[in-house]
Tab-separated table of C-alpha atoms in Angstrom:
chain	number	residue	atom	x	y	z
A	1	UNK	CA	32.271	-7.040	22.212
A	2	UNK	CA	33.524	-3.730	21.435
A	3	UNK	CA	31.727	-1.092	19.299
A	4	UNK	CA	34.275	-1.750	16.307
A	5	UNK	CA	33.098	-5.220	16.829
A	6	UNK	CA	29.079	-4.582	16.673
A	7	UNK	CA	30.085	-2.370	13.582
A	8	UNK	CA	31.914	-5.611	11.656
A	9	UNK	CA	29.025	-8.643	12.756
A	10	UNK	CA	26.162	-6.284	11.598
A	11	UNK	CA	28.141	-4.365	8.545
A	12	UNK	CA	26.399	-1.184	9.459
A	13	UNK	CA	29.536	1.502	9.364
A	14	UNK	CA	30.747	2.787	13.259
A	15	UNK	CA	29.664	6.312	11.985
A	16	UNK	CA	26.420	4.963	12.060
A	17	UNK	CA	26.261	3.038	15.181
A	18	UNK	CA	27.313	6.225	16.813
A	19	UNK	CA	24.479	8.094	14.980
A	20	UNK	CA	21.887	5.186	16.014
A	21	UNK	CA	23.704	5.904	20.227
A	22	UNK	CA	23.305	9.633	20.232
A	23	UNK	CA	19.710	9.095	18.464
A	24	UNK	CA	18.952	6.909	21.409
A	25	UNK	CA	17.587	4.502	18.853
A	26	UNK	CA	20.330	1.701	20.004
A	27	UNK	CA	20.327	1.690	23.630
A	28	UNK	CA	23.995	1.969	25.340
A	29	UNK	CA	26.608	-0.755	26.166
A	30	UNK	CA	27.664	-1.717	29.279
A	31	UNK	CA	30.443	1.121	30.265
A	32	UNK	CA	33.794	-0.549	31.051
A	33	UNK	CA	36.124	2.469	31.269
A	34	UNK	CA	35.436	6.243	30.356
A	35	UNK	CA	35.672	5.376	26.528
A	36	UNK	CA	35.402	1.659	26.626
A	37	UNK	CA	31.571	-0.468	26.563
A	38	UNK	CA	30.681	-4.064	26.067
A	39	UNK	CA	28.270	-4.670	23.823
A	40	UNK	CA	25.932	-8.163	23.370
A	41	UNK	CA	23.657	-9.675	21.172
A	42	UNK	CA	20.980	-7.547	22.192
A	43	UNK	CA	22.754	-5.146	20.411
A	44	UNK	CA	23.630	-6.639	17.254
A	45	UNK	CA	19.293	-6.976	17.282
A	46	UNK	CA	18.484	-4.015	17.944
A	47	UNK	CA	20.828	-2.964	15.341
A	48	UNK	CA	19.768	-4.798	12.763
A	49	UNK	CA	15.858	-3.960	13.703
A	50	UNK	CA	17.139	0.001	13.373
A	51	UNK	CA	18.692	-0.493	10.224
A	52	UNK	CA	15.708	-2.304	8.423
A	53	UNK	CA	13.352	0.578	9.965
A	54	UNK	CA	15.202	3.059	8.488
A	55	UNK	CA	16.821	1.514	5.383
A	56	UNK	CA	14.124	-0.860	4.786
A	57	UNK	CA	10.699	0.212	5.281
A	58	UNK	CA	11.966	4.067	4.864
A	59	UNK	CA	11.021	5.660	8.930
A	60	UNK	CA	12.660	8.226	9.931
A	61	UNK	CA	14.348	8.698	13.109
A	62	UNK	CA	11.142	10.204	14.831
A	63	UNK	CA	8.945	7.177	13.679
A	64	UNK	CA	11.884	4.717	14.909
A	65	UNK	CA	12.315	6.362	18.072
A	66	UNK	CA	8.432	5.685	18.573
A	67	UNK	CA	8.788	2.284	17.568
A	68	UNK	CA	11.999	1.284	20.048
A	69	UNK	CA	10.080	2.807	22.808
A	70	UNK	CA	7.903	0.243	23.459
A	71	UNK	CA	10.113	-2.098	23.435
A	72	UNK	CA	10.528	-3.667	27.419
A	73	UNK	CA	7.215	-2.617	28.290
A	74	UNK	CA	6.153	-5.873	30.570
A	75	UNK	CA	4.476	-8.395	28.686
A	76	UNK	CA	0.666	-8.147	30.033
A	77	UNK	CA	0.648	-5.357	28.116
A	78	UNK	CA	1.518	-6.964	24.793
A	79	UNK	CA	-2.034	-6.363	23.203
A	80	UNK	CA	-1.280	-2.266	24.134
A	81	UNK	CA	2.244	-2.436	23.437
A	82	UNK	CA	1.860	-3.581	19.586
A	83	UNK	CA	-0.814	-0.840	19.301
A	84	UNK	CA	1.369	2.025	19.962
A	85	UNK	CA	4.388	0.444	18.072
A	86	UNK	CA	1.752	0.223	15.039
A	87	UNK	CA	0.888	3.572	15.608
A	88	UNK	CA	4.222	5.002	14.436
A	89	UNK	CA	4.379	3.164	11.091
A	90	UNK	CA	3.328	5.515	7.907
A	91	UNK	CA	0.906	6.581	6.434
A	92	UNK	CA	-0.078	8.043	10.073
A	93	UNK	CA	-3.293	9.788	9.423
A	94	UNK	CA	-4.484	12.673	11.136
A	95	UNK	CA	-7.230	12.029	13.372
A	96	UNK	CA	-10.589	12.523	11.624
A	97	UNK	CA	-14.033	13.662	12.854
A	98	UNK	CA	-15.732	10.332	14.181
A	99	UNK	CA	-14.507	8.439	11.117
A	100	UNK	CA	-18.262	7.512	10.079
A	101	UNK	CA	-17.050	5.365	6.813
A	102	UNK	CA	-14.924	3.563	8.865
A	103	UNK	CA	-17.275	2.749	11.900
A	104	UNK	CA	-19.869	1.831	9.473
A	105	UNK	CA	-17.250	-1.105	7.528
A	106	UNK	CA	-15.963	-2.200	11.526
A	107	UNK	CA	-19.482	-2.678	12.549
A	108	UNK	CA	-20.744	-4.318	9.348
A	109	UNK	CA	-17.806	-6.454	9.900
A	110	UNK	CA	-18.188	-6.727	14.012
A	111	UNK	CA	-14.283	-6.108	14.536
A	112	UNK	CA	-13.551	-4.816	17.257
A	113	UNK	CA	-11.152	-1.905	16.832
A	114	UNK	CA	-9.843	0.659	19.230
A	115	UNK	CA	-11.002	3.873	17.539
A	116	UNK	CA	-8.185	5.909	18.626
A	117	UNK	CA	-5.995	3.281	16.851
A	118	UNK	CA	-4.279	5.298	13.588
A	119	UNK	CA	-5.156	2.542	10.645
A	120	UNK	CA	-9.082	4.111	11.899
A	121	UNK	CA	-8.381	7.549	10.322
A	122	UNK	CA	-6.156	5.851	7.946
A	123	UNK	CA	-9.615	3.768	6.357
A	124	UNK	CA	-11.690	6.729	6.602
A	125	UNK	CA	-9.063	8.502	4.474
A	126	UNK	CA	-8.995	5.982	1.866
A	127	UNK	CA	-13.022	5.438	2.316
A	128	UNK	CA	-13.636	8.911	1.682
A	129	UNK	CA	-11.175	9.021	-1.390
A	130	UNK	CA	-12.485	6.115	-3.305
A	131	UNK	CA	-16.059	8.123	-2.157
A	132	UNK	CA	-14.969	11.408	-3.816
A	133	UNK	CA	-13.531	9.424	-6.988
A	134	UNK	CA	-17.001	8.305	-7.701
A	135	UNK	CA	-16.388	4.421	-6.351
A	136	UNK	CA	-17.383	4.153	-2.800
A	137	UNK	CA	-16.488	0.545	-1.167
A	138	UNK	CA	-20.027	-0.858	-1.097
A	139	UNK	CA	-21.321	-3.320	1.062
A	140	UNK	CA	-20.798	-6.824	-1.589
A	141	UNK	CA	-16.722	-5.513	-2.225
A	142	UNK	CA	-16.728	-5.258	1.334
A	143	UNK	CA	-18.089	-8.791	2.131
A	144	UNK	CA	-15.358	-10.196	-0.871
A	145	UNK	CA	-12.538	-8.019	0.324
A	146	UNK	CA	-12.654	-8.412	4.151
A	147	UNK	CA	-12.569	-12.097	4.790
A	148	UNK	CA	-9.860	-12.360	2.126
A	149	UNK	CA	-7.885	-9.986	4.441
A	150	UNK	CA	-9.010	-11.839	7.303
A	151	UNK	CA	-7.820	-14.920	6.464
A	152	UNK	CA	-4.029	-13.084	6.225
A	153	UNK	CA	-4.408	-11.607	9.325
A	154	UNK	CA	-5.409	-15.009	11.028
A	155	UNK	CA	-1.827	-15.800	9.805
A	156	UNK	CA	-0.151	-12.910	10.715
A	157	UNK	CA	-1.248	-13.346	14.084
A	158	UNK	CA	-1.224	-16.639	14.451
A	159	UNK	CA	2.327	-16.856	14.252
A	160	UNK	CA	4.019	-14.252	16.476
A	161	UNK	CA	6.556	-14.742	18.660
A	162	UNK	CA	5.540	-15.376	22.010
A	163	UNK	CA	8.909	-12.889	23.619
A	164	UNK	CA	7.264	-9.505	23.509
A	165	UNK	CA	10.217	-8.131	22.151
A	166	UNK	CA	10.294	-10.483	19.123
A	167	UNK	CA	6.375	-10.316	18.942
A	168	UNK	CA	6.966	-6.135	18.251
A	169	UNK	CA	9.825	-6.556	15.903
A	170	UNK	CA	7.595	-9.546	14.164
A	171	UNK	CA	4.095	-7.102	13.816
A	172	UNK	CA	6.128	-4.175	13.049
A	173	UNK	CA	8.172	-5.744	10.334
A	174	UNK	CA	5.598	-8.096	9.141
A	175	UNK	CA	2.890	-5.013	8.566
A	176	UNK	CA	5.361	-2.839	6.632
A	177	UNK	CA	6.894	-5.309	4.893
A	178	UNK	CA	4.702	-7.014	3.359
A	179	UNK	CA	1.841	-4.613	2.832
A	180	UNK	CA	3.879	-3.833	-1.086
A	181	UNK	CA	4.226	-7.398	-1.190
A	182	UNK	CA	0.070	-7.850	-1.283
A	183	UNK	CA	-0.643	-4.632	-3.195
A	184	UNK	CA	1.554	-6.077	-6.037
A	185	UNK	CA	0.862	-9.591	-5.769
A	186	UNK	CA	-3.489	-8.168	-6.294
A	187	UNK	CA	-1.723	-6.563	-10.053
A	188	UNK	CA	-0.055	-9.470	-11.159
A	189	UNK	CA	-3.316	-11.390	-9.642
A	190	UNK	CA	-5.490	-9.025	-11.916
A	191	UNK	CA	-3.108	-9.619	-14.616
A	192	UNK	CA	-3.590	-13.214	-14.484
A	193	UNK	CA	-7.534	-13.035	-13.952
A	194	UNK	CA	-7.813	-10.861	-16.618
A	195	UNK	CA	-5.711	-12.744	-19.373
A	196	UNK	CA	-8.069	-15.554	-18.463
A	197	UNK	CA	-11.075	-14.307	-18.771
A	198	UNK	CA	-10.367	-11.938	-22.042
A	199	UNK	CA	-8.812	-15.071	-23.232
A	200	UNK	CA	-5.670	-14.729	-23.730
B	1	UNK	CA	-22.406	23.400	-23.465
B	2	UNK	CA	-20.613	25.800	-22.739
B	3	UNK	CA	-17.092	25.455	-20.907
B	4	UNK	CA	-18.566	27.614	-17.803
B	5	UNK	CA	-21.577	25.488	-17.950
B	6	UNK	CA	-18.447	22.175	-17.802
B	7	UNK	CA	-17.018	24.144	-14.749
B	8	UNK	CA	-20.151	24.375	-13.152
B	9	UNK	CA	-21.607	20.667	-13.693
B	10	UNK	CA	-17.928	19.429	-12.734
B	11	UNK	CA	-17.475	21.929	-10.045
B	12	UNK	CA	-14.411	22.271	-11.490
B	13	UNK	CA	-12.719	25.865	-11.678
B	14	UNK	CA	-12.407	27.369	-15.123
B	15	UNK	CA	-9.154	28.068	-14.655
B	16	UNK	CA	-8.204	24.029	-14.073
B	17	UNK	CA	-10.176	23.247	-17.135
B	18	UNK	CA	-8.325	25.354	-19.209
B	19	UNK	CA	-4.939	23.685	-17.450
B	20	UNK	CA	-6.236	20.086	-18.272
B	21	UNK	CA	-7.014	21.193	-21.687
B	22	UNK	CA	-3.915	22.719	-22.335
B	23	UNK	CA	-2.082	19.729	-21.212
B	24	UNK	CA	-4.097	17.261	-23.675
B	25	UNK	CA	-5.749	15.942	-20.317
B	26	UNK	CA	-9.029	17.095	-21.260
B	27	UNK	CA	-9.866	16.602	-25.136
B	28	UNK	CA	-11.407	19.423	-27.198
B	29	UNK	CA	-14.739	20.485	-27.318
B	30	UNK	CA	-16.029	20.975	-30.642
B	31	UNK	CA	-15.403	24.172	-32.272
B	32	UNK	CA	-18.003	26.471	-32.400
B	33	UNK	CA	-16.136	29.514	-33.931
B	34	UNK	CA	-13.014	30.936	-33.374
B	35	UNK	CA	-13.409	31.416	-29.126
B	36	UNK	CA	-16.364	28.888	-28.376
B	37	UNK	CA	-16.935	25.417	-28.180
B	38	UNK	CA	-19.206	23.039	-27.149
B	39	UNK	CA	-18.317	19.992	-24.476
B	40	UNK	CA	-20.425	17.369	-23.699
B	41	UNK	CA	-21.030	14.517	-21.216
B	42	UNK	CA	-17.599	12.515	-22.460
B	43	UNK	CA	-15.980	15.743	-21.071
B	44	UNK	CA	-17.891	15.727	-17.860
B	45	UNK	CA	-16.967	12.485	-17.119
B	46	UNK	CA	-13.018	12.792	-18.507
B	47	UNK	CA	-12.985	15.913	-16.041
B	48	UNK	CA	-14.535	13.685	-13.467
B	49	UNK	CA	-11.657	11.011	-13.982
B	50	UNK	CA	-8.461	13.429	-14.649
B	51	UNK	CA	-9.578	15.628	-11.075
B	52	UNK	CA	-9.440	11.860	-9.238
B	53	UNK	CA	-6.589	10.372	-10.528
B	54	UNK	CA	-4.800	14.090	-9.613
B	55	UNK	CA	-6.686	14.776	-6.701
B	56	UNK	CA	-7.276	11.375	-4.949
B	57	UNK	CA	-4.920	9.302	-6.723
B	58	UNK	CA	-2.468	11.739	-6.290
B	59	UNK	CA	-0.954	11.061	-9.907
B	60	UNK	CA	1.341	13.505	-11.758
B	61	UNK	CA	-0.038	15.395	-14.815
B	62	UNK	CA	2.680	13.082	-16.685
B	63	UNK	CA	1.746	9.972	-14.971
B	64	UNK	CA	-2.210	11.203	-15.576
B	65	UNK	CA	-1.433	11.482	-19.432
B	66	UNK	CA	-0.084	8.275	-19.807
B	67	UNK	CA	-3.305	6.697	-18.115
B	68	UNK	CA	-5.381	9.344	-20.539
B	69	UNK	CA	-3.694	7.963	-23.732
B	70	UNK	CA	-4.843	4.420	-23.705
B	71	UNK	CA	-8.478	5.938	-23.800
B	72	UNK	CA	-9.727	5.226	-27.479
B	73	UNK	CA	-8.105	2.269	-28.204
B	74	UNK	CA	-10.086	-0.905	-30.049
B	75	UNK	CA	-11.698	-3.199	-27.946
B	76	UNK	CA	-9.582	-6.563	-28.698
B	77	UNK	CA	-6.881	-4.793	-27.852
B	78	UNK	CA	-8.387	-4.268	-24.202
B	79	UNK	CA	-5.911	-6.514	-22.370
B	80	UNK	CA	-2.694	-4.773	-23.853
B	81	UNK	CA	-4.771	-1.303	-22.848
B	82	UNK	CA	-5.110	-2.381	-19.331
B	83	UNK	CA	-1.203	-3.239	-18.899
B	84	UNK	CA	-0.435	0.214	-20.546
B	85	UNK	CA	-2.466	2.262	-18.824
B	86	UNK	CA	-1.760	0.480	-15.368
B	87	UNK	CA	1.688	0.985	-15.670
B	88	UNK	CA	1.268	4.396	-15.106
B	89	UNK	CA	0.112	3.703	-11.322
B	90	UNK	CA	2.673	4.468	-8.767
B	91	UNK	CA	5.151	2.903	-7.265
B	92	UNK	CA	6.602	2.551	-10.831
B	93	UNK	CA	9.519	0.392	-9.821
B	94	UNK	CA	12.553	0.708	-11.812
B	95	UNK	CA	12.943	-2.504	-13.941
B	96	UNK	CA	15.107	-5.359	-12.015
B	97	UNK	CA	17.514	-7.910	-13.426
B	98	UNK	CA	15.491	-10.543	-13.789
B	99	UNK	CA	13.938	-10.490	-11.311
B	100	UNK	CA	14.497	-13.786	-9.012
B	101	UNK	CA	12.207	-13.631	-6.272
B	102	UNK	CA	9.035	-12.647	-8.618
B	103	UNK	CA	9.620	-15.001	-10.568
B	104	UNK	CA	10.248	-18.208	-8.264
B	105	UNK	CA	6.571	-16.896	-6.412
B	106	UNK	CA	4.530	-16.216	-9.665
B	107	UNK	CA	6.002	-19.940	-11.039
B	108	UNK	CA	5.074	-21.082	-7.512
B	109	UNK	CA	1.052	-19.744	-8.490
B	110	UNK	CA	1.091	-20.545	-11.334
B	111	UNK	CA	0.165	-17.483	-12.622
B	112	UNK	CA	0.836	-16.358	-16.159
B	113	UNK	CA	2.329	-12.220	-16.313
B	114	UNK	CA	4.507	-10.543	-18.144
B	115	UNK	CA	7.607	-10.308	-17.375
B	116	UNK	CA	7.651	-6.277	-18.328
B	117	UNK	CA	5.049	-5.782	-16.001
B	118	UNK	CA	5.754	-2.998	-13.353
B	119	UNK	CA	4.578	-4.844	-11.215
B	120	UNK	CA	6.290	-7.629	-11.690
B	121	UNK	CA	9.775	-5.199	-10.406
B	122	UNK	CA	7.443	-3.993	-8.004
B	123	UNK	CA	7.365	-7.619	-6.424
B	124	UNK	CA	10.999	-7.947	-6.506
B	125	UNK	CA	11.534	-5.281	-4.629
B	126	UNK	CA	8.985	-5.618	-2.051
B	127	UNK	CA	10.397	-9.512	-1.809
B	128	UNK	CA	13.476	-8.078	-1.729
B	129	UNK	CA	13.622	-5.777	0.736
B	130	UNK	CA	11.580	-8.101	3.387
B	131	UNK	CA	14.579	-10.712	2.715
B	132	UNK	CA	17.346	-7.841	3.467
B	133	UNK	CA	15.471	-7.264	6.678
B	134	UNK	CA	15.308	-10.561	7.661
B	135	UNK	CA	12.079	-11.636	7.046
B	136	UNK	CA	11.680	-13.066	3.519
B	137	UNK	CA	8.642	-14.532	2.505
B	138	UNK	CA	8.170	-18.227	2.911
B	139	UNK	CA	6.581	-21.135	0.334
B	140	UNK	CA	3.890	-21.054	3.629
B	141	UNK	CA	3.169	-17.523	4.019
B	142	UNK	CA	2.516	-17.318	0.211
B	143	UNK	CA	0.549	-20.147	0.260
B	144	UNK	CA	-1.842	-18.250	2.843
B	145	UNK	CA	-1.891	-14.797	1.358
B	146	UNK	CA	-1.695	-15.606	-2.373
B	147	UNK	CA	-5.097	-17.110	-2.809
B	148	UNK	CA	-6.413	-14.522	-0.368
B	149	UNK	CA	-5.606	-11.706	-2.581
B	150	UNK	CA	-6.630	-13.749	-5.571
B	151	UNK	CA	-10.046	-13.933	-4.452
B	152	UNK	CA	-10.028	-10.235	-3.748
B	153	UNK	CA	-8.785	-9.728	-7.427
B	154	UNK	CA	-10.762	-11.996	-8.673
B	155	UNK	CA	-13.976	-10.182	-7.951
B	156	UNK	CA	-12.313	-7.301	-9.312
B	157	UNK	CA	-11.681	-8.138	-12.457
B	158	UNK	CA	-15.262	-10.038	-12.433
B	159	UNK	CA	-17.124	-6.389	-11.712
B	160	UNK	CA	-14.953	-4.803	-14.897
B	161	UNK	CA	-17.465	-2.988	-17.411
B	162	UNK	CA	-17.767	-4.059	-20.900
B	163	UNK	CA	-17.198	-0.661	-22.519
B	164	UNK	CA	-12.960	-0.385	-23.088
B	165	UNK	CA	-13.124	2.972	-21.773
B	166	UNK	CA	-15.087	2.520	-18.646
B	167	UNK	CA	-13.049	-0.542	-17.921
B	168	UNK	CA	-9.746	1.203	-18.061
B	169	UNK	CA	-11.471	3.995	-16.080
B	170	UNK	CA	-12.665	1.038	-13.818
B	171	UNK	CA	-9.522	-0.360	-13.651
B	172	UNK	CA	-6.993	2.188	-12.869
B	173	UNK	CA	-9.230	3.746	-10.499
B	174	UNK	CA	-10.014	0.421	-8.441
B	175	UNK	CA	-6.416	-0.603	-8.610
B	176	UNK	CA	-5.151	3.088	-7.035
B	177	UNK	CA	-8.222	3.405	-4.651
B	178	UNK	CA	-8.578	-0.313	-3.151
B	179	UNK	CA	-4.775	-0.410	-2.200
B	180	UNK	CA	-5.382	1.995	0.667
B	181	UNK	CA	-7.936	0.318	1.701
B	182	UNK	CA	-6.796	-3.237	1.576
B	183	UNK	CA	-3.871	-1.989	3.752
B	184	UNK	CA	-5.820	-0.389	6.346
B	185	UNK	CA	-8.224	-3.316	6.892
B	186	UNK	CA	-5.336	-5.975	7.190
B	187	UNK	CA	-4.096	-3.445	10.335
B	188	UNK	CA	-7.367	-3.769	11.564
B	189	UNK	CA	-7.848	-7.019	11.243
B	190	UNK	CA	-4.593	-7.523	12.929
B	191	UNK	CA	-5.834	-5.816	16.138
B	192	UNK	CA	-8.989	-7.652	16.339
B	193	UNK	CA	-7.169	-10.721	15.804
B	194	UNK	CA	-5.271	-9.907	18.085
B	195	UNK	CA	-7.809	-9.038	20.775
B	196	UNK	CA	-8.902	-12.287	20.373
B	197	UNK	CA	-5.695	-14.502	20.744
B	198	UNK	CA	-4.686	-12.217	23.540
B	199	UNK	CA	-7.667	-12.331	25.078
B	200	UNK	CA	-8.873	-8.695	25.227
C-alpha cells in the first residue's frame, strides 16, 4: 500500500508517519520509484506499536527508539532481548551503589535478577524512600507482598507470544500498561477492605 | 522546646520550618510571648510527615495541605478521613463520565467504592488507555491479578493503627511509598519468571 494508505488503515495523520520515518522509529517501505514505497502489514504494526508508545504509555522518541531496536534480534536471544527493551521504559533509575536494599529483598526472595537490569536501581530507589519516610519494607510485608506479585507475573509470563517480535511488543505493553491498572485497583482494594472492616 | 531545638531533633533547616509554618503545614507552637514558642513531639512528628510526603512522596505544598487537613478529625468519621485525605495522592485523575470500564471490573469483584473516588477515574483511564493500545484487560487477566492485589491490600489495611491520626499518616504514606515498590518487584519478577520459562 501506499503511505496515504498506511496513514487511512491506522488513522495516525501522514505528517506523522513521516515524523515516525525520519525518527527511524517506523522502519522504511519497500522503494518503488524515487518518491513512491510499498508498504505492508508490518507496517501498519509497527505503527500502531509507535503510536501507543508515545501516545499511550507517554515515551518519548529516545525511549521508543530504544524500544524498536531490539526488535529482529534472533530469537535465542529472547530472554536478553526483552531485558534491554524493558530497560528503556520509565522510571529509568540511575544506577545506584550496589543497591544493598534491593539485593537483600532478591535474595530473601531467591529471584534471580540480573543486577545491571534498571527495575534493580529502580527498587533500591523506592526501598530507600519508604526507608527515609520512616516505613522501611520489612521482612513480613515482604513475604505478603511478593508472592501476590508473583502470582501476576506467573501470568504475565505465562502467556507471551511465542514470535519474538510479538513477545517484545506483549512485555513492553503489558508492563506499562498495566502497572496504573494494579496501583489503582490496590486503592479501590483498600477502599473496599477498609469499608469492611470499619463497618461500613 | 524551642523551634532551633525542632530544627535540630528534625534535622530540619530553620528556614523550612518557618516555610511549613507559614503555609499552615506545620501547626503552631504554643505561644510563649510575643517571639517564642514552644513545640513539642506532635510537631516533631508533623515535621517528620510534611518533609516525606514533600521530599519522598514528592507531593505539592497544595497537595501536602490537603493530606494535612484531615488530621484532627473524630474517629467515626475515620473512613470518610481516609477517602479525603487519599485523594490528595497523585495521579489525581480528572473525573470521567461514568466511568464504564471501572465500573464493569469493580461489579465484576464485587467490590463496594465510591463512585467519586479518584481512583475510581484513575481506573478508567488506566483501562482505558490499555484498550486504545490494543491490549484491554480481559474477565481472565482480572481474575488473576485482582485477588493478587487484594491480598496485598488486604494486609495493608489489616496493619492500619488505631489512633485516626497515625492511620491517616499510615495510610497515605503506605499507599504513596508501596506503589513504587509493587511496580518494581512485578519487573523483577517478570525476569526471573522469565529465566525460568526460557530456560536461563
Amino acid at each position: 500500500m501506499r503511505i496515504s494508505e498506511l496513514a487511512e488503515r491506522t488513522g495516525v495523520p501522514l505528517a506523522t508517519l513521516k515524523f515516525y520515518l525520519r525518527e527511524g522509529l517506523l522502519m522504511p517501505g519497500t522503494a518503488l520509484s524515487a518518491t513512491r514505497a510499498d508498504y505492508g502489514d508490518e507496517h501498519v504494526r509497527r505503527v500502531a506499536l509507535v503510536r501507543a508508545l508515545t501516545d499511550v504509555v507517554g515515551l518519548t522518541v529516545q525511549q521508543v527508539r530504544g524500544v524498536i531496536a531490539v526488535f529482529g534480534a534472533p530469537p535465542e536471544e529472547l530472554f536478553e532481548s526483552l531485558g534491554r527493551a524493558m530497560a528503556h521504559l520509565p522510571p529509568t533509575a540511575p544506577p545506584t551503589d550496589g543497591h544493598p536494599r534491593a539485593r537483600a529483598a532478591l535474595d530473601a526472595l531467591g529471584w534471580r535478577c540480573d543486577p545491571r537490569y534498571p527495575a534493580v536501581a529502580q527498587l533500591e530507589r523506592s526501598l530507600a524512600a519508604a526507608e527515609s519516610a520512616g516505613m522501611p519494607l520489612d521482612a513480613e510485608r515482604l513475604a505478603v507482598y511478593a508472592p501476590a506479585i508473583r502470582a501476576i507475573a506467573e501470568y504475565d509470563v505465562a502467556n507471551v507470544p511465542d514470535d519474538p517480535d510479538r513477545a517484545l511488543e506483549y512485555a513492553v505493553l503489558g508492563t506499562a500498561l498495566f502497572e496504573p491498572v494494579i496501583v489503582a485497583l490496590r486503592r479501590l482494594a483498600h477502599q473496599d477492605a477498609a469499608a469492611e472492616r470499619l463497618g461500613r
